[in-house]
Amino acid sequence: MSKRKIAVIPGDGIGPEITDAVLSILESAGFEAEWEFLEAGQPAMDKGKPPMPEETIERIREIGIALKGPTATPIGKGHKSANVALRQALDLFANVRPAKTLPGLKGPFADKRIDMIIVRENTEDLYAGIEYQAHPDVAQAIKVITRPGCARLCKYAFEMTKSQGRKRLTAVHKANIMKLTDGMFLEEFYKAAKDYPEIHADDIIVDNCCMQLVTRPETFDVLVTENLYGDIVSDLAAGLVGGLGLAPGANIGINCAVFEAVHGSAPDIAGKGVANPTALLFSALMMLRHLGENEMADRIGKAVLRVCSDGQCLTVDLGGKASTDEYKVEVIRRAQDALSV
Ligand code: NAI
C-alpha cells in the first residue's frame, strides 16, 4: 500500500528545528507518511516569492493535509501574512486551539485543572485585511463578519463539543459595543445552539472572559469566538498552561486541514537548538487523530506527559536545560517504552 502523502512547511525561525524533531518522533513511533516539503515564509521570500507562494497553496489544496511550522510576518509593512493568506485561500474557517494543564509543570496555574478548547474563526473579522488611509492622520480597518461565516463556525464548534463528549460551549464577544457584527455572531450562536440541547450554551463579553480566564480558568470548557478575540484569548490560555511552547492548533476547512502551533517563529532563540517542539508535536497529534490514528496519538501524547511529569528533560522555556534534540530523544524513548510494556 502506498504511504499517505502529507505536506510539510518547515517555515522559518525555529520552524525547521522543531519540524525536524516532530517528524523524527512521528516516524520513530511508527507513523508512515510520505512528507512533501513545501516552501513558505523567509525561504520563499529569499527567492523573491511571496511568503505563501501560490504553488504551496495549490499543493496543500491537492494533498488536503499539512503540518506547518511558523512563518514570520514583517510588522507594519511588506506582504500579507503567510498564515492569513493560507487560511483565506483554503477557507480554513475554524482554528481549534486546546489548552490543558500538563502534570509536573510549575507556574502560577499549575494547581488548576485547566482543560479547555478555543475555537477561533479564521478567515473574517479585522483579518480580512481591508485597511485604508484617506487622511495622513487617520487610518481605518474594516471588521468583516458574515452570517454564513458565523453559522458554519458555530455549527462546527457545537459538533466538536458534542463529538468530544464535552458539556459546555461559551461564545466570546463584544456585542454590547459592536452590536451589528458581534450581535450577528451571537445571534447565529444561539440559533445553532437549538440543535444541541444536550450542550449548555452561554456567552461572555471578551474583557470579562479574560479576567475569568486568569481567576478561574478551570471553569471553562469550549469557547467559540471571532478571529481577533480568538487570537488574543488563545495566547492567554497558552500562558495559563505553560506557555507558547506547549500550545497546539489545527486549521480546519471543508476539504483541507493545516496543523500548526500557536506560537510564531521565535527569532530570539532561532538556530540555538533550544526551542520546545511540543506545541508542534501536539499539533501533529491532532493531525494523527484527524487521520484516525488515535492509538499512536495517545501513545506519543502519554510519552510527552511522562517526560513532563518526570521533569528531568524539559526545554529551557519550561525551566529545564534540555536542548530540542535531547528532549526529542527522550520522547522517542518513552514512546518506545510504552510499546514494550
Ligand atoms: P513568538 O511566538 O514567535 O515568540 C514569543 C516568545 O515565545 C519568544 O520569547 C519566543 O522565544 C517564545 N517561544 C515561542 N515559541 C517557542 C517554542 N516553541 N519554544 C520556546 N520558546 C518559544 O511571537 P513573536 O515574537 O511575536 O513573533 C515572531 C514572528 O512569528 C513574527 O514575525 C510573527 O508574525 C510570527 N508569527 C507566526 C505565526 C505562525 O506562523 N503561525 C504565529 C504567531 C506569530
Short mmCIF file of C-alpha atoms and ligand atoms in Angstrom, two decimals:
data_model
loop_
_atom_site.label_atom_id
_atom_site.label_comp_id
_atom_site.label_asym_id
_atom_site.label_seq_id
_atom_site.Cartn_x
_atom_site.Cartn_y
_atom_site.Cartn_z
CA MET A 1 0.00 0.00 0.00
CA SER A 2 1.40 3.44 -0.86
CA LYS A 3 2.16 5.76 2.02
CA ARG A 4 -0.21 8.65 2.63
CA LYS A 5 1.13 11.97 1.48
CA ILE A 6 1.37 14.87 3.93
CA ALA A 7 2.53 18.38 3.03
CA VAL A 8 5.13 19.83 5.39
CA ILE A 9 6.07 23.50 5.64
CA PRO A 10 9.14 23.87 7.89
CA GLY A 11 8.75 27.68 7.77
CA ASP A 12 11.42 29.97 9.24
CA GLY A 13 12.98 30.92 12.59
CA ILE A 14 12.70 27.89 14.90
CA GLY A 15 10.38 26.22 12.34
CA PRO A 16 12.92 23.89 10.66
CA GLU A 17 14.38 22.76 14.05
CA ILE A 18 11.06 21.85 15.61
CA THR A 19 9.67 20.35 12.39
CA ASP A 20 12.68 18.08 12.17
CA ALA A 21 12.21 16.94 15.78
CA VAL A 22 8.50 16.30 15.30
CA LEU A 23 8.91 14.27 12.11
CA SER A 24 11.57 12.12 13.83
CA ILE A 25 9.23 11.46 16.77
CA LEU A 26 6.32 10.51 14.48
CA GLU A 27 8.50 8.22 12.37
CA SER A 28 10.09 6.56 15.42
CA ALA A 29 6.61 5.86 16.76
CA GLY A 30 5.81 4.01 13.53
CA PHE A 31 3.81 6.65 11.65
CA GLU A 32 4.30 6.10 7.95
CA ALA A 33 3.90 9.00 5.58
CA GLU A 34 5.45 10.47 2.51
CA TRP A 35 6.37 14.00 3.53
CA GLU A 36 6.22 16.55 0.73
CA PHE A 37 8.23 19.61 1.80
CA LEU A 38 6.84 22.95 0.65
CA GLU A 39 8.24 26.45 0.83
CA ALA A 40 6.78 29.38 2.76
CA GLY A 41 8.00 32.29 4.87
CA GLN A 42 11.59 33.53 4.69
CA PRO A 43 12.93 30.74 2.40
CA ALA A 44 10.27 31.71 -0.17
CA MET A 45 10.90 35.46 0.26
CA ASP A 46 14.67 34.91 -0.17
CA LYS A 47 13.82 33.72 -3.69
CA GLY A 48 11.69 36.81 -4.34
CA LYS A 49 8.39 34.96 -3.85
CA PRO A 50 5.54 36.00 -1.56
CA PRO A 51 5.66 34.45 1.96
CA MET A 52 2.93 31.99 0.98
CA PRO A 53 3.62 31.13 -2.68
CA GLU A 54 0.69 30.19 -4.87
CA GLU A 55 2.27 26.80 -5.71
CA THR A 56 2.47 25.94 -1.98
CA ILE A 57 -1.21 26.74 -1.51
CA GLU A 58 -2.13 24.68 -4.58
CA ARG A 59 -0.17 21.61 -3.40
CA ILE A 60 -1.85 21.74 0.02
CA ARG A 61 -5.21 22.03 -1.73
CA GLU A 62 -4.38 18.88 -3.74
CA ILE A 63 -2.90 16.89 -0.83
CA GLY A 64 -5.60 18.02 1.65
CA ILE A 65 -3.48 17.90 4.79
CA ALA A 66 -0.42 19.79 6.01
CA LEU A 67 1.83 20.17 9.04
CA LYS A 68 3.11 23.73 9.19
CA GLY A 69 5.99 25.35 11.07
CA PRO A 70 5.78 29.05 11.92
CA THR A 71 6.49 31.80 9.42
CA ALA A 72 7.50 35.37 10.33
CA THR A 73 5.39 38.32 9.19
CA PRO A 74 7.05 41.73 8.79
CA ILE A 75 5.29 44.26 11.07
CA GLY A 76 3.73 47.39 9.58
CA LYS A 77 4.94 46.83 6.01
CA GLY A 78 5.51 44.28 3.28
CA HIS A 79 3.49 41.23 2.33
CA LYS A 80 0.27 39.96 3.81
CA SER A 81 0.93 37.31 6.50
CA ALA A 82 1.63 33.84 5.06
CA ASN A 83 -0.79 32.38 7.62
CA VAL A 84 -3.64 34.71 6.84
CA ALA A 85 -3.09 34.10 3.09
CA LEU A 86 -3.16 30.31 3.57
CA ARG A 87 -6.22 30.30 5.83
CA GLN A 88 -8.17 32.54 3.49
CA ALA A 89 -7.11 30.80 0.25
CA LEU A 90 -8.02 27.31 1.55
CA ASP A 91 -11.02 28.60 3.52
CA LEU A 92 -9.69 27.06 6.75
CA PHE A 93 -12.52 28.62 8.71
CA ALA A 94 -12.07 27.05 12.15
CA ASN A 95 -8.92 27.33 14.21
CA VAL A 96 -9.01 24.84 17.08
CA ARG A 97 -6.65 25.56 20.00
CA PRO A 98 -6.71 23.31 23.07
CA ALA A 99 -5.14 24.44 26.38
CA LYS A 100 -4.64 21.76 29.01
CA THR A 101 -2.60 21.57 32.22
CA LEU A 102 0.32 19.16 31.92
CA PRO A 103 1.43 17.23 35.02
CA GLY A 104 4.62 18.30 36.76
CA LEU A 105 4.97 21.72 35.20
CA LYS A 106 5.50 24.68 37.51
CA GLY A 107 3.82 28.07 37.24
CA PRO A 108 1.11 30.17 38.87
CA PHE A 109 -1.68 27.96 37.48
CA ALA A 110 -0.01 24.57 37.99
CA ASP A 111 -2.53 23.55 40.69
CA LYS A 112 -5.57 24.24 38.45
CA ARG A 113 -7.05 21.55 36.23
CA ILE A 114 -7.33 23.54 33.05
CA ASP A 115 -8.76 21.69 30.07
CA MET A 116 -10.33 23.97 27.50
CA ILE A 117 -10.55 24.27 23.75
CA ILE A 118 -10.80 27.57 21.92
CA VAL A 119 -12.46 27.55 18.51
CA ARG A 120 -11.44 30.71 16.69
CA GLU A 121 -12.95 31.98 13.45
CA ASN A 122 -10.08 32.05 10.99
CA THR A 123 -10.94 33.97 7.83
CA GLU A 124 -13.02 37.06 8.66
CA ASP A 125 -13.05 39.93 11.19
CA LEU A 126 -10.25 42.54 11.08
CA TYR A 127 -8.05 39.90 9.41
CA ALA A 128 -9.95 40.43 6.16
CA GLY A 129 -7.07 42.87 5.61
CA ILE A 130 -9.21 45.81 4.45
CA GLU A 131 -7.38 48.90 5.69
CA TYR A 132 -7.15 52.35 4.18
CA GLN A 133 -5.89 55.80 4.93
CA ALA A 134 -7.95 58.63 3.48
CA HIS A 135 -6.02 61.23 5.52
CA PRO A 136 -2.39 61.20 6.71
CA ASP A 137 -3.58 61.26 10.35
CA VAL A 138 -6.46 58.79 10.11
CA ALA A 139 -6.22 55.08 9.27
CA GLN A 140 -9.20 52.75 9.19
CA ALA A 141 -9.61 48.97 9.24
CA ILE A 142 -12.83 47.18 8.38
CA LYS A 143 -14.18 44.38 10.55
CA VAL A 144 -15.99 41.93 8.28
CA ILE A 145 -18.40 39.46 9.88
CA THR A 146 -20.76 37.42 7.70
CA ARG A 147 -23.83 35.44 8.71
CA PRO A 148 -22.78 32.26 6.83
CA GLY A 149 -19.30 32.59 8.36
CA CYS A 150 -20.75 32.77 11.88
CA ALA A 151 -23.23 29.98 11.22
CA ARG A 152 -20.68 27.44 9.97
CA LEU A 153 -18.21 28.27 12.74
CA CYS A 154 -20.83 27.88 15.48
CA LYS A 155 -22.14 24.63 13.98
CA TYR A 156 -18.57 23.29 13.82
CA ALA A 157 -17.96 24.29 17.47
CA PHE A 158 -21.16 22.58 18.66
CA GLU A 159 -20.35 19.43 16.65
CA MET A 160 -16.81 19.33 18.05
CA THR A 161 -18.06 19.88 21.61
CA LYS A 162 -20.53 17.02 21.17
CA SER A 163 -18.09 14.60 19.50
CA GLN A 164 -15.54 15.13 22.28
CA GLY A 165 -18.16 14.48 24.97
CA ARG A 166 -17.82 17.99 26.36
CA LYS A 167 -20.72 19.71 28.02
CA ARG A 168 -20.46 23.49 27.70
CA LEU A 169 -19.85 25.89 24.83
CA THR A 170 -19.33 29.60 25.55
CA ALA A 171 -19.47 32.32 22.90
CA VAL A 172 -16.93 35.11 23.50
CA HIS A 173 -17.87 38.52 22.04
CA LYS A 174 -18.21 42.27 22.49
CA ALA A 175 -21.79 42.59 21.28
CA ASN A 176 -22.53 45.30 23.85
CA ILE A 177 -20.36 47.65 21.75
CA MET A 178 -20.27 46.04 18.28
CA LYS A 179 -23.97 45.47 18.05
CA LEU A 180 -24.17 44.59 14.36
CA THR A 181 -21.02 42.48 13.84
CA ASP A 182 -20.72 40.73 17.20
CA GLY A 183 -24.50 40.88 17.54
CA MET A 184 -24.79 38.77 14.37
CA PHE A 185 -22.22 36.30 15.69
CA LEU A 186 -24.18 35.92 18.93
CA GLU A 187 -27.48 35.52 17.09
CA GLU A 188 -26.04 32.69 14.97
CA PHE A 189 -24.52 31.08 18.06
CA TYR A 190 -27.89 30.79 19.81
CA LYS A 191 -29.57 29.72 16.57
CA ALA A 192 -27.08 26.82 16.28
CA ALA A 193 -27.49 26.01 20.00
CA LYS A 194 -31.13 24.95 19.37
CA ASP A 195 -29.84 21.83 17.54
CA TYR A 196 -27.70 20.79 20.52
CA PRO A 197 -29.95 20.78 23.59
CA GLU A 198 -27.53 18.46 25.43
CA ILE A 199 -24.81 21.16 25.39
CA HIS A 200 -25.00 24.07 27.82
CA ALA A 201 -24.65 27.18 25.62
CA ASP A 202 -23.80 30.55 27.19
CA ASP A 203 -21.88 33.69 26.34
CA ILE A 204 -19.42 36.10 27.88
CA ILE A 205 -18.04 39.52 26.97
CA VAL A 206 -14.39 39.24 25.94
CA ASP A 207 -12.93 41.52 28.63
CA ASN A 208 -14.78 39.68 31.40
CA CYS A 209 -13.68 36.41 29.77
CA CYS A 210 -10.01 37.43 30.06
CA MET A 211 -10.49 38.29 33.72
CA GLN A 212 -12.22 34.98 34.45
CA LEU A 213 -9.60 33.04 32.48
CA VAL A 214 -6.98 34.18 34.98
CA THR A 215 -9.16 33.95 38.10
CA ARG A 216 -10.94 30.64 37.48
CA PRO A 217 -9.64 29.06 34.27
CA GLU A 218 -10.71 25.58 35.37
CA THR A 219 -14.39 26.51 34.87
CA PHE A 220 -14.10 26.89 31.07
CA ASP A 221 -14.84 24.03 28.69
CA VAL A 222 -15.12 25.02 24.99
CA LEU A 223 -15.02 28.66 23.80
CA VAL A 224 -16.03 29.85 20.34
CA THR A 225 -15.14 33.31 19.15
CA GLU A 226 -14.28 35.65 16.30
CA ASN A 227 -10.82 35.91 14.78
CA LEU A 228 -9.18 38.75 16.77
CA TYR A 229 -10.59 37.81 20.19
CA GLY A 230 -9.62 34.19 19.50
CA ASP A 231 -6.07 35.16 18.60
CA ILE A 232 -5.61 37.04 21.88
CA VAL A 233 -7.60 34.77 24.20
CA SER A 234 -5.84 31.63 22.92
CA ASP A 235 -2.38 33.10 23.62
CA LEU A 236 -3.65 33.98 27.11
CA ALA A 237 -4.86 30.40 27.55
CA ALA A 238 -1.47 29.10 26.33
CA GLY A 239 0.17 31.20 29.05
CA LEU A 240 -2.05 29.58 31.68
CA VAL A 241 -0.82 26.10 30.86
CA GLY A 242 2.91 26.64 30.50
CA GLY A 243 3.44 28.99 27.58
CA LEU A 244 3.57 29.05 23.82
CA GLY A 245 5.97 26.11 23.65
CA LEU A 246 3.06 23.83 24.58
CA ALA A 247 0.09 25.27 22.65
CA PRO A 248 -1.07 23.37 19.56
CA GLY A 249 -3.56 24.29 16.86
CA ALA A 250 -5.49 22.97 13.87
CA ASN A 251 -6.89 24.99 10.97
CA ILE A 252 -9.90 23.15 9.66
CA GLY A 253 -11.72 23.69 6.36
CA ILE A 254 -14.19 21.64 4.36
CA ASN A 255 -11.58 19.91 2.16
CA CYS A 256 -8.27 20.76 3.83
CA ALA A 257 -6.71 20.86 7.27
CA VAL A 258 -3.44 22.51 8.30
CA PHE A 259 -1.92 21.72 11.70
CA GLU A 260 0.39 24.26 13.31
CA ALA A 261 1.48 25.52 16.72
CA VAL A 262 0.00 28.72 18.15
CA HIS A 263 3.45 30.29 18.53
CA GLY A 264 5.46 32.19 15.94
CA SER A 265 8.95 31.74 14.57
CA ALA A 266 10.66 32.87 17.83
CA PRO A 267 13.53 34.74 16.15
CA ASP A 268 15.12 35.38 19.58
CA ILE A 269 16.00 31.68 20.00
CA ALA A 270 16.15 30.51 16.37
CA GLY A 271 19.20 28.43 15.47
CA LYS A 272 20.22 27.85 19.09
CA GLY A 273 18.77 24.34 19.32
CA VAL A 274 16.73 25.17 22.43
CA ALA A 275 13.18 25.55 21.04
CA ASN A 276 10.44 23.44 22.55
CA PRO A 277 8.90 21.24 19.81
CA THR A 278 5.92 20.17 21.97
CA ALA A 279 3.40 22.65 20.54
CA LEU A 280 4.09 21.46 17.00
CA LEU A 281 4.17 17.85 18.23
CA PHE A 282 0.75 18.25 19.88
CA SER A 283 -0.48 19.83 16.62
CA ALA A 284 0.85 16.74 14.80
CA LEU A 285 -1.06 14.53 17.29
CA MET A 286 -4.23 16.45 16.39
CA MET A 287 -3.37 15.59 12.78
CA LEU A 288 -2.96 11.90 13.65
CA ARG A 289 -6.40 11.89 15.32
CA HIS A 290 -7.85 13.69 12.28
CA LEU A 291 -6.45 10.75 10.23
CA GLY A 292 -7.92 8.19 12.65
CA GLU A 293 -4.53 7.23 14.15
CA ASN A 294 -5.82 7.59 17.70
CA GLU A 295 -3.76 4.82 19.31
CA MET A 296 -0.50 6.26 18.03
CA ALA A 297 -1.51 9.80 19.04
CA ASP A 298 -2.37 8.56 22.55
CA ARG A 299 0.92 6.70 22.87
CA ILE A 300 3.06 9.70 21.85
CA GLY A 301 0.88 12.02 23.98
CA LYS A 302 1.45 9.81 27.03
CA ALA A 303 5.21 9.79 26.34
CA VAL A 304 5.20 13.60 26.46
CA LEU A 305 3.20 13.57 29.72
CA ARG A 306 5.77 11.21 31.26
CA VAL A 307 8.66 13.42 30.18
CA CYS A 308 6.88 16.45 31.69
CA SER A 309 5.89 14.85 34.98
CA ASP A 310 9.42 13.45 35.33
CA GLY A 311 10.81 16.98 34.95
CA GLN A 312 14.34 15.75 34.14
CA CYS A 313 14.40 16.57 30.46
CA LEU A 314 12.48 19.81 29.98
CA THR A 315 13.38 22.52 27.50
CA VAL A 316 14.55 25.96 28.65
CA ASP A 317 11.13 27.67 28.28
CA LEU A 318 9.79 25.20 30.88
CA GLY A 319 12.61 25.83 33.33
CA GLY A 320 14.77 22.89 32.19
CA LYS A 321 18.15 22.61 30.47
CA ALA A 322 17.42 20.14 27.67
CA SER A 323 18.08 21.01 24.05
CA THR A 324 15.44 20.37 21.37
CA ASP A 325 17.40 17.27 20.38
CA GLU A 326 17.72 15.85 23.92
CA TYR A 327 14.01 16.36 24.51
CA LYS A 328 13.18 14.66 21.19
CA VAL A 329 15.31 11.63 22.07
CA GLU A 330 13.61 11.36 25.49
CA VAL A 331 10.10 11.48 23.99
CA ILE A 332 11.08 8.83 21.43
CA ARG A 333 12.49 6.62 24.21
CA ARG A 334 9.31 6.97 26.31
CA ALA A 335 7.06 6.24 23.33
CA GLN A 336 9.08 3.09 22.58
CA ASP A 337 8.97 2.03 26.27
CA ALA A 338 5.18 2.23 26.07
CA LEU A 339 5.24 -0.24 23.16
CA SER A 340 7.34 -2.78 25.06
CA VAL A 341 5.11 -2.97 28.20
P1 NAI B 1 6.63 34.07 19.06
O1 NAI B 1 5.52 33.14 19.37
O2 NAI B 1 7.49 33.71 17.91
O3 NAI B 1 7.57 34.24 20.35
C1 NAI B 1 7.11 34.79 21.58
C2 NAI B 1 8.03 34.31 22.72
O4 NAI B 1 7.79 32.93 22.98
C3 NAI B 1 9.50 34.43 22.38
O5 NAI B 1 10.23 34.80 23.52
C4 NAI B 1 9.89 33.04 21.94
O6 NAI B 1 11.25 32.70 22.18
C5 NAI B 1 8.96 32.17 22.81
N1 NAI B 1 8.61 30.92 22.11
C6 NAI B 1 7.72 30.78 21.09
N2 NAI B 1 7.67 29.53 20.69
C7 NAI B 1 8.55 28.84 21.44
C8 NAI B 1 8.96 27.47 21.49
N3 NAI B 1 8.44 26.54 20.66
N4 NAI B 1 9.89 27.11 22.40
C9 NAI B 1 10.41 28.01 23.24
N5 NAI B 1 10.05 29.31 23.26
C10 NAI B 1 9.15 29.72 22.37
O7 NAI B 1 5.96 35.50 18.85
P2 NAI B 1 6.55 36.83 18.22
O8 NAI B 1 7.95 37.05 18.68
O9 NAI B 1 5.52 37.85 18.50
O10 NAI B 1 6.55 36.58 16.66
C11 NAI B 1 7.70 36.23 15.89
C12 NAI B 1 7.27 36.08 14.44
O11 NAI B 1 6.40 34.96 14.29
C13 NAI B 1 6.51 37.30 13.89
O12 NAI B 1 7.01 37.60 12.62
C14 NAI B 1 5.06 36.82 13.82
O13 NAI B 1 4.35 37.47 12.80
C15 NAI B 1 5.25 35.35 13.53
N6 NAI B 1 4.11 34.52 13.94
C16 NAI B 1 3.84 33.44 13.15
C17 NAI B 1 2.84 32.58 13.49
C18 NAI B 1 2.60 31.39 12.62
O14 NAI B 1 3.35 31.16 11.67
N7 NAI B 1 1.57 30.59 12.87
C19 NAI B 1 2.00 32.78 14.69
C20 NAI B 1 2.43 33.91 15.50
C21 NAI B 1 3.43 34.74 15.11
#
